[in-house]
Amino acid sequence: MTTTDDALGPIYSQVVHRNPGESEYHQAVKEVFDSLGRVIAKQPHYGQSALIERLCEPERQVIFRVPWLDDQGNVQINRGFRVQFNSALGPYKGGLRFHPSVNLGIVKFLGFEQVFKNALTGMPIGGGKGGADFDPKGRADMEIMRFCQSYMTELSRHVGEYTDVPAGDIGVGQREIGYMFGQYKRMTNRYESGVLTGKGLNWGGSRVRREATGYGTVYFLAEMLKTKGLALDGRKAVVSGSGNVAIYTIEKVQQLGGRVVACSDSDGFVVDNDGIDLNLLKEIKEGRRGRIAKYAELKGNGAHFSSGGTIWDVACDIALPCATQNELTGRDAKLLMQNGVLAVCEGANMPCTPEAVRMFAEAEILFAPGKASNAGGVTTSALEMQQNASRDSWTFEQTDAKLAAIMKDIHDYCAATADEYGLPGNYVAGANIGGFVRVADAMSALGVI
Ligand code: NDP
């Protein structure tokens, strides 16, 4: 424990004690605490009324059985979660993850991060997260539908447009949101558009929501590069993952003149020095739900697939981890820096290990933490809620312009907060402190609840 404030050590120990075995949650809390010592030293009231202890204890945690029938007629059982972390700023808001690795600790780490991220957007949304240890890979469409219906049958008791508004995350895209929205509508007899975001365009969705996390990550990156007089044009980038966030990160990097030479999935990574062919990638991943190895097979000429090593072995100017937590280690950070990386911008949640983050900070490499740089997804979800509430539908250009403006605001707020607390250029501290003070001020105003 290296927090700068003695008061935080015992609170962190208590978090570890009360949440045994939840290593990702401990990691997320520690990472925030490492920034808060300075805040409490400067404004001691933030250390009072058990405010920080309350921030670390979710308002509500729901764990439930999700029984469903597979195509062979067998009963399958999964475990569902929804952690409603903090509603001081608005209804709980955060995605649902369907992946076999999902457990309570992972949902809590994601929910905790979400509280600060949502505060940074300046929108009226609290933080929550959910999911299930369900593996959608290789499942038929009707199996996915039955799973989603069963999951929503329980979740419907806990969500609502003024209570908790889930969206997608790993393994949950528009198809799954559709099945869950359909089930919610059927159970409640209400067309309550604002209960879920990430919906399809013809049933209450927002333009740019699909692209938002990736585009927003690159808007943040461009702002960060600008502070050093740099731009994306002509730069070589590596993007891990090939899901929703990765695909639209690649698209925006390419639109701004960068060349993405590698991307991945959990089987391995492809390198294509001509620059990733985005149409081919979308056809494989969005069209056929296929594997990344297929890209090298279909592209031929020069593109190759590797199932050994890591994608971070590929030399680049810009690294954009967009797959999952703890995917970029200290060893990877060292190699990226040896290869001359200029900036690292997180599209995923907590993809860089604490060691990697520390190494980038020590080497003064531009580094954007996901809770700031990937906030474009939730920002556009909040824009979707606005459109649902006013029965309105904005154009792509209008929505994209709002997203870009909010990402610039988040960037500038993090940079200004880091300056204010004597850590110029430290976006980790800026995001943690900036998010914290907004939530803490609202919690103080609402009394001990
Ligand atoms: P998707 O399910 O669309 O894609 C996830 C991608 O990451 C896939 O290519 C997947 O490969 C890969 N991946 C997942 N788990 C692992 C693993 N354990 N090892 C290696 N690769 C892995 O998810 P998203 O793109 O939506 O989410 C990616 C990240 O971005 C997550 O951290 C998520 O929390 C974060 N995020 C997402 C937002 C959104 O709007 N969707 C908003 C903000 C953050 P494979 O198919 O082989 O599993």
CSV table of C-alpha atoms and ligand atoms in Angstrom, one decimal:
chain,number,residue,atom,x,y,z
A,1,MET,CA,0.0,0.0,0.0
A,2,THR,CA,1.6,3.2,-1.1
A,3,THR,CA,-1.1,5.8,-0.5
A,4,THR,CA,0.2,9.1,0.6
A,5,ASP,CA,-2.3,9.6,3.4
A,6,ASP,CA,-2.2,7.6,6.6
A,7,ALA,CA,-6.0,7.8,6.8
A,8,LEU,CA,-6.5,5.8,3.7
A,9,GLY,CA,-4.4,2.8,4.7
A,10,PRO,CA,-6.9,1.5,7.3
A,11,ILE,CA,-9.8,2.1,4.9
A,12,TYR,CA,-8.1,0.1,2.2
A,13,SER,CA,-7.3,-2.7,4.7
A,14,GLN,CA,-11.0,-2.7,5.6
A,15,VAL,CA,-12.0,-2.9,1.9
A,16,VAL,CA,-9.7,-5.9,1.5
A,17,HIS,CA,-11.1,-7.5,4.7
A,18,ARG,CA,-14.7,-7.0,3.8
A,19,ASN,CA,-14.4,-8.1,0.2
A,20,PRO,CA,-12.1,-11.2,0.4
A,21,GLY,CA,-10.7,-12.6,-2.8
A,22,GLU,CA,-12.0,-9.8,-5.0
A,23,SER,CA,-8.5,-8.9,-6.4
A,24,GLU,CA,-9.7,-6.7,-9.3
A,25,TYR,CA,-11.9,-4.7,-6.9
A,26,HIS,CA,-9.0,-4.2,-4.5
A,27,GLN,CA,-6.8,-3.1,-7.4
A,28,ALA,CA,-9.4,-0.5,-8.6
A,29,VAL,CA,-9.8,0.9,-5.1
A,30,LYS,CA,-6.1,1.1,-4.5
A,31,GLU,CA,-5.6,2.9,-7.7
A,32,VAL,CA,-8.1,5.6,-6.8
A,33,PHE,CA,-6.8,5.9,-3.2
A,34,ASP,CA,-3.3,6.5,-4.5
A,35,SER,CA,-4.6,9.8,-5.8
A,36,LEU,CA,-6.8,10.9,-2.9
A,37,GLY,CA,-4.1,11.5,-0.2
A,38,ARG,CA,-3.5,15.0,-1.7
A,39,VAL,CA,-7.2,15.8,-1.7
A,40,ILE,CA,-7.7,15.0,1.9
A,41,ALA,CA,-4.5,16.9,2.9
A,42,LYS,CA,-5.8,20.0,1.1
A,43,GLN,CA,-9.5,19.6,2.0
A,44,PRO,CA,-9.8,17.5,5.2
A,45,HIS,CA,-13.6,17.5,5.1
A,46,TYR,CA,-13.5,14.9,2.4
A,47,GLY,CA,-12.0,12.5,4.9
A,48,GLN,CA,-14.9,12.9,7.3
A,49,SER,CA,-18.4,11.4,7.8
A,50,ALA,CA,-17.1,8.1,6.6
A,51,LEU,CA,-17.5,9.5,3.1
A,52,ILE,CA,-14.7,7.4,1.6
A,53,GLU,CA,-15.8,4.2,3.4
A,54,ARG,CA,-19.4,4.8,2.0
A,55,LEU,CA,-18.0,5.3,-1.5
A,56,CYS,CA,-16.4,1.8,-1.3
A,57,GLU,CA,-19.5,0.1,-0.1
A,58,PRO,CA,-22.1,-0.4,-3.0
A,59,GLU,CA,-25.6,0.8,-2.2
A,60,ARG,CA,-27.0,-2.6,-3.3
A,61,GLN,CA,-25.6,-5.9,-4.7
A,62,VAL,CA,-27.9,-8.4,-6.4
A,63,ILE,CA,-26.8,-11.9,-7.2
A,64,PHE,CA,-29.3,-14.2,-8.9
A,65,ARG,CA,-29.8,-17.6,-10.6
A,66,VAL,CA,-30.3,-17.5,-14.4
A,67,PRO,CA,-31.8,-20.8,-15.5
A,68,TRP,CA,-32.3,-21.3,-19.3
A,69,LEU,CA,-32.9,-24.1,-21.8
A,70,ASP,CA,-30.2,-24.8,-24.4
A,71,ASP,CA,-31.0,-26.1,-27.9
A,72,GLN,CA,-30.7,-29.7,-26.7
A,73,GLY,CA,-33.4,-29.2,-24.1
A,74,ASN,CA,-30.9,-29.2,-21.2
A,75,VAL,CA,-31.3,-26.9,-18.3
A,76,GLN,CA,-28.3,-24.6,-18.0
A,77,ILE,CA,-27.6,-22.4,-14.9
A,78,ASN,CA,-25.6,-19.2,-14.8
A,79,ARG,CA,-25.1,-16.6,-12.1
A,80,GLY,CA,-26.3,-13.1,-12.7
A,81,PHE,CA,-25.1,-9.9,-11.0
A,82,ARG,CA,-26.1,-6.3,-10.7
A,83,VAL,CA,-24.1,-4.0,-8.4
A,84,GLN,CA,-25.8,-0.6,-7.8
A,85,PHE,CA,-22.8,1.3,-6.6
A,86,ASN,CA,-23.6,4.9,-6.2
A,87,SER,CA,-26.7,7.0,-7.1
A,88,ALA,CA,-25.7,10.4,-5.7
A,89,LEU,CA,-25.5,12.0,-9.1
A,90,GLY,CA,-28.4,10.2,-10.8
A,91,PRO,CA,-29.8,6.7,-11.6
A,92,TYR,CA,-27.2,3.9,-11.6
A,93,LYS,CA,-25.7,3.6,-15.1
A,94,GLY,CA,-23.3,1.1,-16.4
A,95,GLY,CA,-23.0,-1.9,-18.7
A,96,LEU,CA,-23.7,-5.6,-18.5
A,97,ARG,CA,-20.9,-8.1,-19.2
A,98,PHE,CA,-21.5,-11.7,-20.3
A,99,HIS,CA,-18.2,-13.6,-20.1
A,100,PRO,CA,-17.3,-16.8,-18.2
A,101,SER,CA,-14.8,-14.8,-16.1
A,102,VAL,CA,-17.5,-12.6,-14.5
A,103,ASN,CA,-17.7,-12.8,-10.8
A,104,LEU,CA,-18.7,-10.4,-8.0
A,105,GLY,CA,-15.2,-8.9,-7.7
A,106,ILE,CA,-15.0,-8.1,-11.4
A,107,VAL,CA,-18.5,-6.5,-11.4
A,108,LYS,CA,-17.5,-4.4,-8.3
A,109,PHE,CA,-14.3,-3.2,-9.9
A,110,LEU,CA,-16.2,-2.2,-13.0
A,111,GLY,CA,-19.0,-0.5,-10.9
A,112,PHE,CA,-16.5,1.4,-8.8
A,113,GLU,CA,-14.7,2.7,-11.9
A,114,GLN,CA,-18.0,3.6,-13.4
A,115,VAL,CA,-18.9,5.9,-10.5
A,116,PHE,CA,-15.9,8.2,-11.2
A,117,LYS,CA,-16.2,7.9,-14.9
A,118,ASN,CA,-19.8,8.9,-14.9
A,119,ALA,CA,-19.0,11.9,-12.7
A,120,LEU,CA,-16.3,13.0,-15.1
A,121,THR,CA,-18.9,13.2,-18.0
A,122,GLY,CA,-20.8,15.9,-16.1
A,123,MET,CA,-24.0,14.1,-16.9
A,124,PRO,CA,-26.7,13.3,-14.2
A,125,ILE,CA,-25.8,9.6,-13.9
A,126,GLY,CA,-24.7,7.4,-11.0
A,127,GLY,CA,-22.6,4.3,-11.3
A,128,GLY,CA,-23.4,0.6,-11.5
A,129,LYS,CA,-22.4,-2.5,-13.4
A,130,GLY,CA,-23.7,-6.1,-14.0
A,131,GLY,CA,-23.4,-9.2,-16.0
A,132,ALA,CA,-23.3,-13.0,-15.8
A,133,ASP,CA,-20.8,-15.8,-16.0
A,134,PHE,CA,-22.5,-16.8,-19.3
A,135,ASP,CA,-20.3,-17.6,-22.3
A,136,PRO,CA,-22.0,-16.5,-25.5
A,137,LYS,CA,-19.3,-17.9,-27.7
A,138,GLY,CA,-20.6,-20.7,-29.9
A,139,ARG,CA,-24.2,-20.3,-28.7
A,140,ALA,CA,-27.0,-20.2,-31.2
A,141,ASP,CA,-29.1,-17.1,-31.6
A,142,MET,CA,-32.1,-18.6,-29.9
A,143,GLU,CA,-30.0,-19.8,-26.9
A,144,ILE,CA,-28.7,-16.2,-26.5
A,145,MET,CA,-32.3,-15.0,-26.6
A,146,ARG,CA,-33.5,-17.5,-24.0
A,147,PHE,CA,-30.6,-16.6,-21.7
A,148,CYS,CA,-31.2,-12.8,-22.1
A,149,GLN,CA,-35.0,-13.3,-21.4
A,150,SER,CA,-34.2,-15.3,-18.2
A,151,TYR,CA,-31.6,-12.8,-17.1
A,152,MET,CA,-34.0,-9.9,-17.6
A,153,THR,CA,-36.9,-11.7,-15.8
A,154,GLU,CA,-35.0,-11.2,-12.6
A,155,LEU,CA,-33.2,-8.0,-13.5
A,156,SER,CA,-36.5,-6.2,-14.3
A,157,ARG,CA,-37.2,-6.0,-10.6
A,158,HIS,CA,-34.2,-3.8,-10.0
A,159,VAL,CA,-34.0,-1.5,-13.1
A,160,GLY,CA,-36.1,1.4,-14.5
A,161,GLU,CA,-35.5,4.7,-16.2
A,162,TYR,CA,-35.3,6.6,-12.8
A,163,THR,CA,-33.6,3.8,-10.9
A,164,ASP,CA,-30.9,1.9,-12.9
A,165,VAL,CA,-30.2,2.0,-16.7
A,166,PRO,CA,-27.9,-0.8,-17.9
A,167,ALA,CA,-26.1,-0.9,-21.3
A,168,GLY,CA,-23.7,-3.3,-23.1
A,169,ASP,CA,-20.2,-4.3,-22.3
A,170,ILE,CA,-18.1,-7.4,-23.2
A,171,GLY,CA,-20.4,-10.0,-24.8
A,172,VAL,CA,-23.4,-7.7,-24.8
A,173,GLY,CA,-24.2,-5.7,-27.9
A,174,GLN,CA,-27.3,-4.5,-29.7
A,175,ARG,CA,-28.7,-8.0,-30.2
A,176,GLU,CA,-28.6,-8.8,-26.5
A,177,ILE,CA,-29.9,-5.4,-25.5
A,178,GLY,CA,-32.8,-6.1,-27.9
A,179,TYR,CA,-33.7,-9.4,-26.3
A,180,MET,CA,-33.6,-7.9,-22.9
A,181,PHE,CA,-35.6,-4.8,-23.8
A,182,GLY,CA,-38.2,-7.0,-25.4
A,183,GLN,CA,-38.5,-9.1,-22.3
A,184,TYR,CA,-38.7,-6.0,-20.0
A,185,LYS,CA,-41.4,-4.5,-22.3
A,186,ARG,CA,-43.4,-7.8,-22.2
A,187,MET,CA,-43.2,-8.1,-18.4
A,188,THR,CA,-44.0,-4.5,-17.5
A,189,ASN,CA,-46.4,-3.7,-20.4
A,190,ARG,CA,-44.5,-0.4,-20.8
A,191,TYR,CA,-42.5,0.9,-23.7
A,192,GLU,CA,-40.0,2.4,-21.3
A,193,SER,CA,-37.2,3.4,-23.7
A,194,GLY,CA,-35.1,4.9,-21.0
A,195,VAL,CA,-34.6,1.6,-19.1
A,196,LEU,CA,-31.7,0.4,-21.3
A,197,THR,CA,-29.2,2.1,-23.7
A,198,GLY,CA,-27.4,0.8,-26.7
A,199,LYS,CA,-30.8,0.1,-28.4
A,200,GLY,CA,-31.3,-0.2,-32.2
A,201,LEU,CA,-32.0,3.0,-34.1
A,202,ASN,CA,-35.6,2.1,-35.0
A,203,TRP,CA,-36.5,1.2,-31.5
A,204,GLY,CA,-35.2,4.1,-29.4
A,205,GLY,CA,-31.5,3.9,-29.9
A,206,SER,CA,-29.1,6.8,-30.5
A,207,ARG,CA,-26.9,7.4,-33.5
A,208,VAL,CA,-23.2,7.2,-32.6
A,209,ARG,CA,-23.8,4.9,-29.5
A,210,ARG,CA,-22.2,2.0,-31.4
A,211,GLU,CA,-19.2,4.0,-32.3
A,212,ALA,CA,-19.1,6.1,-29.1
A,213,THR,CA,-16.6,4.4,-26.9
A,214,GLY,CA,-14.0,3.9,-29.6
A,215,TYR,CA,-14.5,7.4,-31.1
A,216,GLY,CA,-14.5,9.0,-27.7
A,217,THR,CA,-11.2,7.2,-26.8
A,218,VAL,CA,-9.6,8.7,-29.9
A,219,TYR,CA,-11.0,12.2,-29.3
A,220,PHE,CA,-9.4,12.0,-25.8
A,221,LEU,CA,-6.1,10.8,-27.3
A,222,ALA,CA,-6.1,13.6,-29.9
A,223,GLU,CA,-6.6,16.2,-27.1
A,224,MET,CA,-3.8,14.6,-25.1
A,225,LEU,CA,-1.4,14.6,-28.1
A,226,LYS,CA,-2.2,18.2,-28.8
A,227,THR,CA,-0.8,19.3,-25.4
A,228,LYS,CA,2.6,18.2,-26.7
A,229,GLY,CA,2.1,19.7,-30.2
A,230,LEU,CA,1.5,16.2,-31.6
A,231,ALA,CA,-1.2,14.7,-33.9
A,232,LEU,CA,-2.3,11.3,-35.0
A,233,ASP,CA,-1.7,11.9,-38.7
A,234,GLY,CA,1.0,9.5,-40.0
A,235,ARG,CA,1.3,7.7,-36.6
A,236,LYS,CA,1.5,3.9,-36.3
A,237,ALA,CA,-1.0,2.5,-33.8
A,238,VAL,CA,-1.7,-0.9,-32.2
A,239,VAL,CA,-5.2,-1.6,-30.9
A,240,SER,CA,-5.9,-4.7,-28.8
A,241,GLY,CA,-9.2,-6.5,-29.1
A,242,SER,CA,-11.6,-6.6,-32.1
A,243,GLY,CA,-14.9,-6.0,-30.4
A,244,ASN,CA,-17.1,-3.0,-30.3
A,245,VAL,CA,-14.6,-0.6,-28.7
A,246,ALA,CA,-11.6,-1.8,-30.7
A,247,ILE,CA,-13.4,-1.6,-34.1
A,248,TYR,CA,-14.5,2.0,-33.7
A,249,THR,CA,-11.2,3.0,-32.2
A,250,ILE,CA,-9.6,1.7,-35.3
A,251,GLU,CA,-12.1,3.5,-37.5
A,252,LYS,CA,-11.5,6.9,-35.8
A,253,VAL,CA,-7.7,6.5,-35.8
A,254,GLN,CA,-7.8,5.8,-39.5
A,255,GLN,CA,-10.2,8.8,-40.1
A,256,LEU,CA,-7.6,11.1,-38.4
A,257,GLY,CA,-4.8,9.8,-40.5
A,258,GLY,CA,-3.2,7.1,-38.3
A,259,ARG,CA,-2.3,3.6,-39.4
A,260,VAL,CA,-3.4,0.7,-37.2
A,261,VAL,CA,-1.1,-2.2,-37.9
A,262,ALA,CA,-2.4,-4.8,-35.4
A,263,CYS,CA,-5.5,-5.9,-33.5
A,264,SER,CA,-6.5,-9.1,-31.6
A,265,ASP,CA,-8.9,-11.4,-29.9
A,266,SER,CA,-8.4,-14.0,-27.1
A,267,ASP,CA,-6.9,-16.4,-29.7
A,268,GLY,CA,-4.0,-14.1,-30.7
A,269,PHE,CA,-3.3,-11.1,-32.8
A,270,VAL,CA,-2.9,-10.1,-36.5
A,271,VAL,CA,-0.3,-7.8,-37.9
A,272,ASP,CA,-1.0,-6.0,-41.2
A,273,ASN,CA,1.6,-3.4,-42.1
A,274,ASP,CA,-0.6,-2.0,-44.9
A,275,GLY,CA,-3.0,-1.0,-42.1
A,276,ILE,CA,-5.9,-3.0,-40.9
A,277,ASP,CA,-8.6,-3.3,-43.6
A,278,LEU,CA,-11.6,-2.2,-41.5
A,279,ASN,CA,-14.3,-3.5,-43.9
A,280,LEU,CA,-12.8,-6.9,-43.8
A,281,LEU,CA,-12.5,-6.8,-40.0
A,282,LYS,CA,-16.1,-5.7,-39.6
A,283,GLU,CA,-17.3,-8.4,-42.0
A,284,ILE,CA,-15.5,-11.0,-39.9
A,285,LYS,CA,-16.4,-9.7,-36.4
A,286,GLU,CA,-19.7,-8.0,-36.8
A,287,GLY,CA,-21.0,-10.0,-39.8
A,288,ARG,CA,-19.9,-13.5,-39.1
A,289,ARG,CA,-19.0,-13.3,-35.4
A,290,GLY,CA,-15.7,-15.0,-36.5
A,291,ARG,CA,-12.2,-15.3,-35.1
A,292,ILE,CA,-9.3,-12.9,-35.8
A,293,ALA,CA,-7.2,-15.6,-37.4
A,294,LYS,CA,-9.7,-15.4,-40.3
A,295,TYR,CA,-8.5,-11.9,-41.1
A,296,ALA,CA,-5.0,-13.1,-42.0
A,297,GLU,CA,-6.4,-16.0,-44.0
A,298,LEU,CA,-8.7,-13.8,-46.0
A,299,LYS,CA,-6.4,-10.8,-46.4
A,300,GLY,CA,-3.4,-12.8,-47.5
A,301,ASN,CA,-0.5,-10.7,-48.7
A,302,GLY,CA,1.6,-9.6,-45.8
A,303,ALA,CA,-1.0,-10.0,-43.0
A,304,HIS,CA,-0.1,-12.6,-40.5
A,305,PHE,CA,-1.7,-14.2,-37.4
A,306,SER,CA,0.2,-15.1,-34.2
A,307,SER,CA,-1.2,-17.1,-31.3
A,308,GLY,CA,2.0,-16.7,-29.3
A,309,GLY,CA,3.6,-13.6,-27.6
A,310,THR,CA,1.5,-10.5,-27.1
A,311,ILE,CA,0.2,-7.8,-29.4
A,312,TRP,CA,2.4,-5.3,-27.4
A,313,ASP,CA,5.5,-6.9,-29.1
A,314,VAL,CA,4.4,-4.9,-32.2
A,315,ALA,CA,6.3,-1.6,-32.4
A,316,CYS,CA,4.1,1.5,-32.5
A,317,ASP,CA,3.8,5.2,-31.7
A,318,ILE,CA,0.4,4.8,-30.0
A,319,ALA,CA,-0.9,1.9,-28.0
A,320,LEU,CA,-4.7,1.6,-27.5
A,321,PRO,CA,-5.6,-1.4,-25.2
A,322,CYS,CA,-9.3,-2.1,-26.0
A,323,ALA,CA,-9.9,-5.7,-24.9
A,324,THR,CA,-10.0,-6.4,-21.2
A,325,GLN,CA,-8.6,-5.7,-17.7
A,326,ASN,CA,-4.9,-6.3,-16.9
A,327,GLU,CA,-4.0,-7.2,-20.5
A,328,LEU,CA,-1.0,-4.8,-20.7
A,329,THR,CA,1.7,-5.7,-18.1
A,330,GLY,CA,4.9,-4.2,-16.8
A,331,ARG,CA,6.8,-6.4,-19.3
A,332,ASP,CA,4.7,-5.1,-22.1
A,333,ALA,CA,5.1,-1.5,-21.0
A,334,LYS,CA,8.9,-1.9,-21.0
A,335,LEU,CA,8.8,-3.2,-24.6
A,336,LEU,CA,6.5,-0.5,-25.8
A,337,MET,CA,8.8,2.1,-24.4
A,338,GLN,CA,11.9,0.5,-25.9
A,339,ASN,CA,10.0,0.6,-29.2
A,340,GLY,CA,9.4,4.3,-28.8
A,341,VAL,CA,5.8,4.5,-27.8
A,342,LEU,CA,4.6,8.2,-27.5
A,343,ALA,CA,1.2,7.7,-25.9
A,344,VAL,CA,-1.0,5.0,-24.3
A,345,CYS,CA,-4.7,5.5,-24.2
A,346,GLU,CA,-7.0,3.0,-22.5
A,347,GLY,CA,-10.2,2.1,-24.4
A,348,ALA,CA,-10.9,-0.9,-22.1
A,349,ASN,CA,-11.5,-0.7,-18.4
A,350,MET,CA,-8.2,-1.0,-16.3
A,351,PRO,CA,-6.3,-2.8,-19.2
A,352,CYS,CA,-2.9,-1.7,-17.9
A,353,THR,CA,-1.6,-3.3,-14.7
A,354,PRO,CA,-0.6,-1.0,-11.8
A,355,GLU,CA,3.1,-1.7,-12.7
A,356,ALA,CA,2.6,-0.7,-16.3
A,357,VAL,CA,0.8,2.5,-15.2
A,358,ARG,CA,3.6,3.4,-12.8
A,359,MET,CA,6.3,2.8,-15.5
A,360,PHE,CA,4.5,5.0,-18.0
A,361,ALA,CA,4.2,7.8,-15.3
A,362,GLU,CA,7.9,7.5,-14.4
A,363,ALA,CA,8.9,7.7,-18.0
A,364,GLU,CA,6.5,10.6,-18.6
A,365,ILE,CA,4.7,8.8,-21.4
A,366,LEU,CA,1.3,10.4,-22.2
A,367,PHE,CA,-1.1,8.0,-20.5
A,368,ALA,CA,-4.9,8.2,-20.4
A,369,PRO,CA,-6.8,6.1,-17.8
A,370,GLY,CA,-10.0,4.3,-19.1
A,371,LYS,CA,-12.2,6.0,-16.6
A,372,ALA,CA,-11.6,9.2,-18.5
A,373,SER,CA,-10.7,8.2,-22.0
A,374,ASN,CA,-13.4,5.5,-22.6
A,375,ALA,CA,-16.2,7.6,-21.1
A,376,GLY,CA,-17.6,8.3,-24.6
A,377,GLY,CA,-19.8,5.2,-24.4
A,378,VAL,CA,-21.6,6.2,-21.2
A,379,THR,CA,-21.7,9.8,-22.4
A,380,THR,CA,-23.6,8.8,-25.5
A,381,SER,CA,-25.8,6.4,-23.4
A,382,ALA,CA,-26.8,9.5,-21.4
A,383,LEU,CA,-27.4,11.3,-24.7
A,384,GLU,CA,-29.7,8.4,-25.7
A,385,MET,CA,-31.6,8.8,-22.4
A,386,GLN,CA,-32.0,12.5,-23.2
A,387,GLN,CA,-33.4,11.7,-26.7
A,388,ASN,CA,-35.7,9.0,-25.1
A,389,ALA,CA,-37.0,11.5,-22.5
A,390,SER,CA,-37.8,14.1,-25.1
A,391,ARG,CA,-39.0,11.6,-27.8
A,392,ASP,CA,-36.4,13.1,-30.1
A,393,SER,CA,-33.8,11.7,-32.4
A,394,TRP,CA,-30.7,13.6,-33.3
A,395,THR,CA,-28.6,13.3,-36.5
A,396,PHE,CA,-25.2,11.5,-36.5
A,397,GLU,CA,-23.4,14.8,-36.9
A,398,GLN,CA,-25.2,16.5,-34.0
A,399,THR,CA,-24.6,13.5,-31.7
A,400,ASP,CA,-21.0,13.1,-32.7
A,401,ALA,CA,-20.4,16.8,-32.2
A,402,LYS,CA,-21.8,16.6,-28.7
A,403,LEU,CA,-19.6,13.5,-28.0
A,404,ALA,CA,-16.5,15.2,-29.2
A,405,ALA,CA,-17.2,18.4,-27.1
A,406,ILE,CA,-17.8,16.3,-24.0
A,407,MET,CA,-14.6,14.3,-24.5
A,408,LYS,CA,-12.7,17.6,-24.8
A,409,ASP,CA,-14.3,18.8,-21.6
A,410,ILE,CA,-13.4,15.6,-19.8
A,411,HIS,CA,-9.8,15.9,-21.0
A,412,ASP,CA,-9.6,19.5,-20.0
A,413,TYR,CA,-11.1,18.9,-16.6
A,414,CYS,CA,-8.7,16.1,-15.9
A,415,ALA,CA,-5.7,18.1,-17.0
A,416,ALA,CA,-6.8,21.2,-15.0
A,417,THR,CA,-7.5,19.1,-11.9
A,418,ALA,CA,-4.0,17.4,-12.2
A,419,ASP,CA,-2.5,20.9,-12.4
A,420,GLU,CA,-4.5,22.2,-9.4
A,421,TYR,CA,-3.2,19.3,-7.2
A,422,GLY,CA,0.5,19.8,-8.3
A,423,LEU,CA,0.7,16.9,-10.7
A,424,PRO,CA,0.7,18.4,-14.2
A,425,GLY,CA,0.2,15.9,-17.1
A,426,ASN,CA,-0.9,13.2,-14.7
A,427,TYR,CA,-4.3,12.2,-16.1
A,428,VAL,CA,-4.6,9.3,-13.6
A,429,ALA,CA,-4.6,11.7,-10.7
A,430,GLY,CA,-6.7,14.2,-12.6
A,431,ALA,CA,-9.4,11.7,-13.4
A,432,ASN,CA,-9.5,10.1,-9.9
A,433,ILE,CA,-9.6,13.4,-8.1
A,434,GLY,CA,-11.9,15.1,-10.6
A,435,GLY,CA,-14.4,12.3,-10.4
A,436,PHE,CA,-14.1,11.9,-6.7
A,437,VAL,CA,-14.8,15.6,-5.8
A,438,ARG,CA,-18.0,15.6,-7.9
A,439,VAL,CA,-19.4,12.5,-6.3
A,440,ALA,CA,-18.2,13.4,-2.8
A,441,ASP,CA,-19.8,16.8,-3.0
A,442,ALA,CA,-23.1,15.3,-4.0
A,443,MET,CA,-23.0,12.7,-1.3
A,444,SER,CA,-22.2,15.4,1.3
A,445,ALA,CA,-25.2,17.4,0.1
A,446,LEU,CA,-27.6,14.4,0.4
A,447,GLY,CA,-26.7,13.6,4.0
A,448,VAL,CA,-25.7,10.3,5.5
A,449,ILE,CA,-27.5,7.9,3.2
B,1,NDP,P1,-16.7,-6.9,-27.0
B,1,NDP,O1,-17.2,-8.1,-26.4
B,1,NDP,O2,-17.3,-6.3,-28.1
B,1,NDP,O3,-15.1,-7.2,-27.4
B,1,NDP,C1,-14.2,-7.6,-26.5
B,1,NDP,C2,-12.9,-7.9,-27.2
B,1,NDP,O4,-11.9,-8.1,-26.3
B,1,NDP,C3,-13.0,-9.1,-28.1
B,1,NDP,O5,-12.1,-9.0,-29.2
B,1,NDP,C4,-12.5,-10.2,-27.2
B,1,NDP,O6,-12.0,-11.4,-27.8
B,1,NDP,C5,-11.4,-9.5,-26.4
B,1,NDP,N1,-11.3,-10.1,-25.1
B,1,NDP,C6,-12.2,-10.2,-24.1
B,1,NDP,N2,-11.7,-10.8,-23.0
B,1,NDP,C7,-10.5,-11.1,-23.3
B,1,NDP,C8,-9.5,-11.8,-22.6
B,1,NDP,N3,-9.7,-12.3,-21.4
B,1,NDP,N4,-8.3,-12.0,-23.3
B,1,NDP,C9,-8.1,-11.5,-24.5
B,1,NDP,N5,-9.0,-10.8,-25.2
B,1,NDP,C10,-10.2,-10.7,-24.6
B,1,NDP,O7,-16.5,-5.9,-25.8
B,1,NDP,P2,-16.3,-4.3,-25.8
B,1,NDP,O8,-15.5,-3.9,-27.0
B,1,NDP,O9,-17.6,-3.7,-25.6
B,1,NDP,O10,-15.4,-4.1,-24.5
B,1,NDP,C11,-14.0,-4.0,-24.5
B,1,NDP,C12,-13.5,-3.3,-23.2
B,1,NDP,O11,-14.0,-2.0,-23.2
B,1,NDP,C13,-13.9,-3.9,-21.9
B,1,NDP,O12,-12.9,-3.6,-20.9
B,1,NDP,C14,-15.2,-3.0,-21.5
B,1,NDP,O13,-15.4,-3.0,-20.1
B,1,NDP,C15,-14.7,-1.7,-22.0
B,1,NDP,N6,-15.7,-0.7,-22.3
B,1,NDP,C16,-16.8,-1.0,-23.1
B,1,NDP,C17,-17.7,0.0,-23.4
B,1,NDP,C18,-18.8,-0.2,-24.4
B,1,NDP,O14,-19.5,0.8,-24.7
B,1,NDP,N7,-18.9,-1.3,-25.0
B,1,NDP,C19,-17.7,1.3,-22.7
B,1,NDP,C20,-16.5,1.5,-21.9
B,1,NDP,C21,-15.6,0.5,-21.7
B,1,NDP,P3,-12.8,-12.7,-27.8
B,1,NDP,O15,-13.9,-12.5,-28.8
B,1,NDP,O16,-11.8,-13.8,-28.3
B,1,NDP,O17,-13.3,-13.0,-26.4
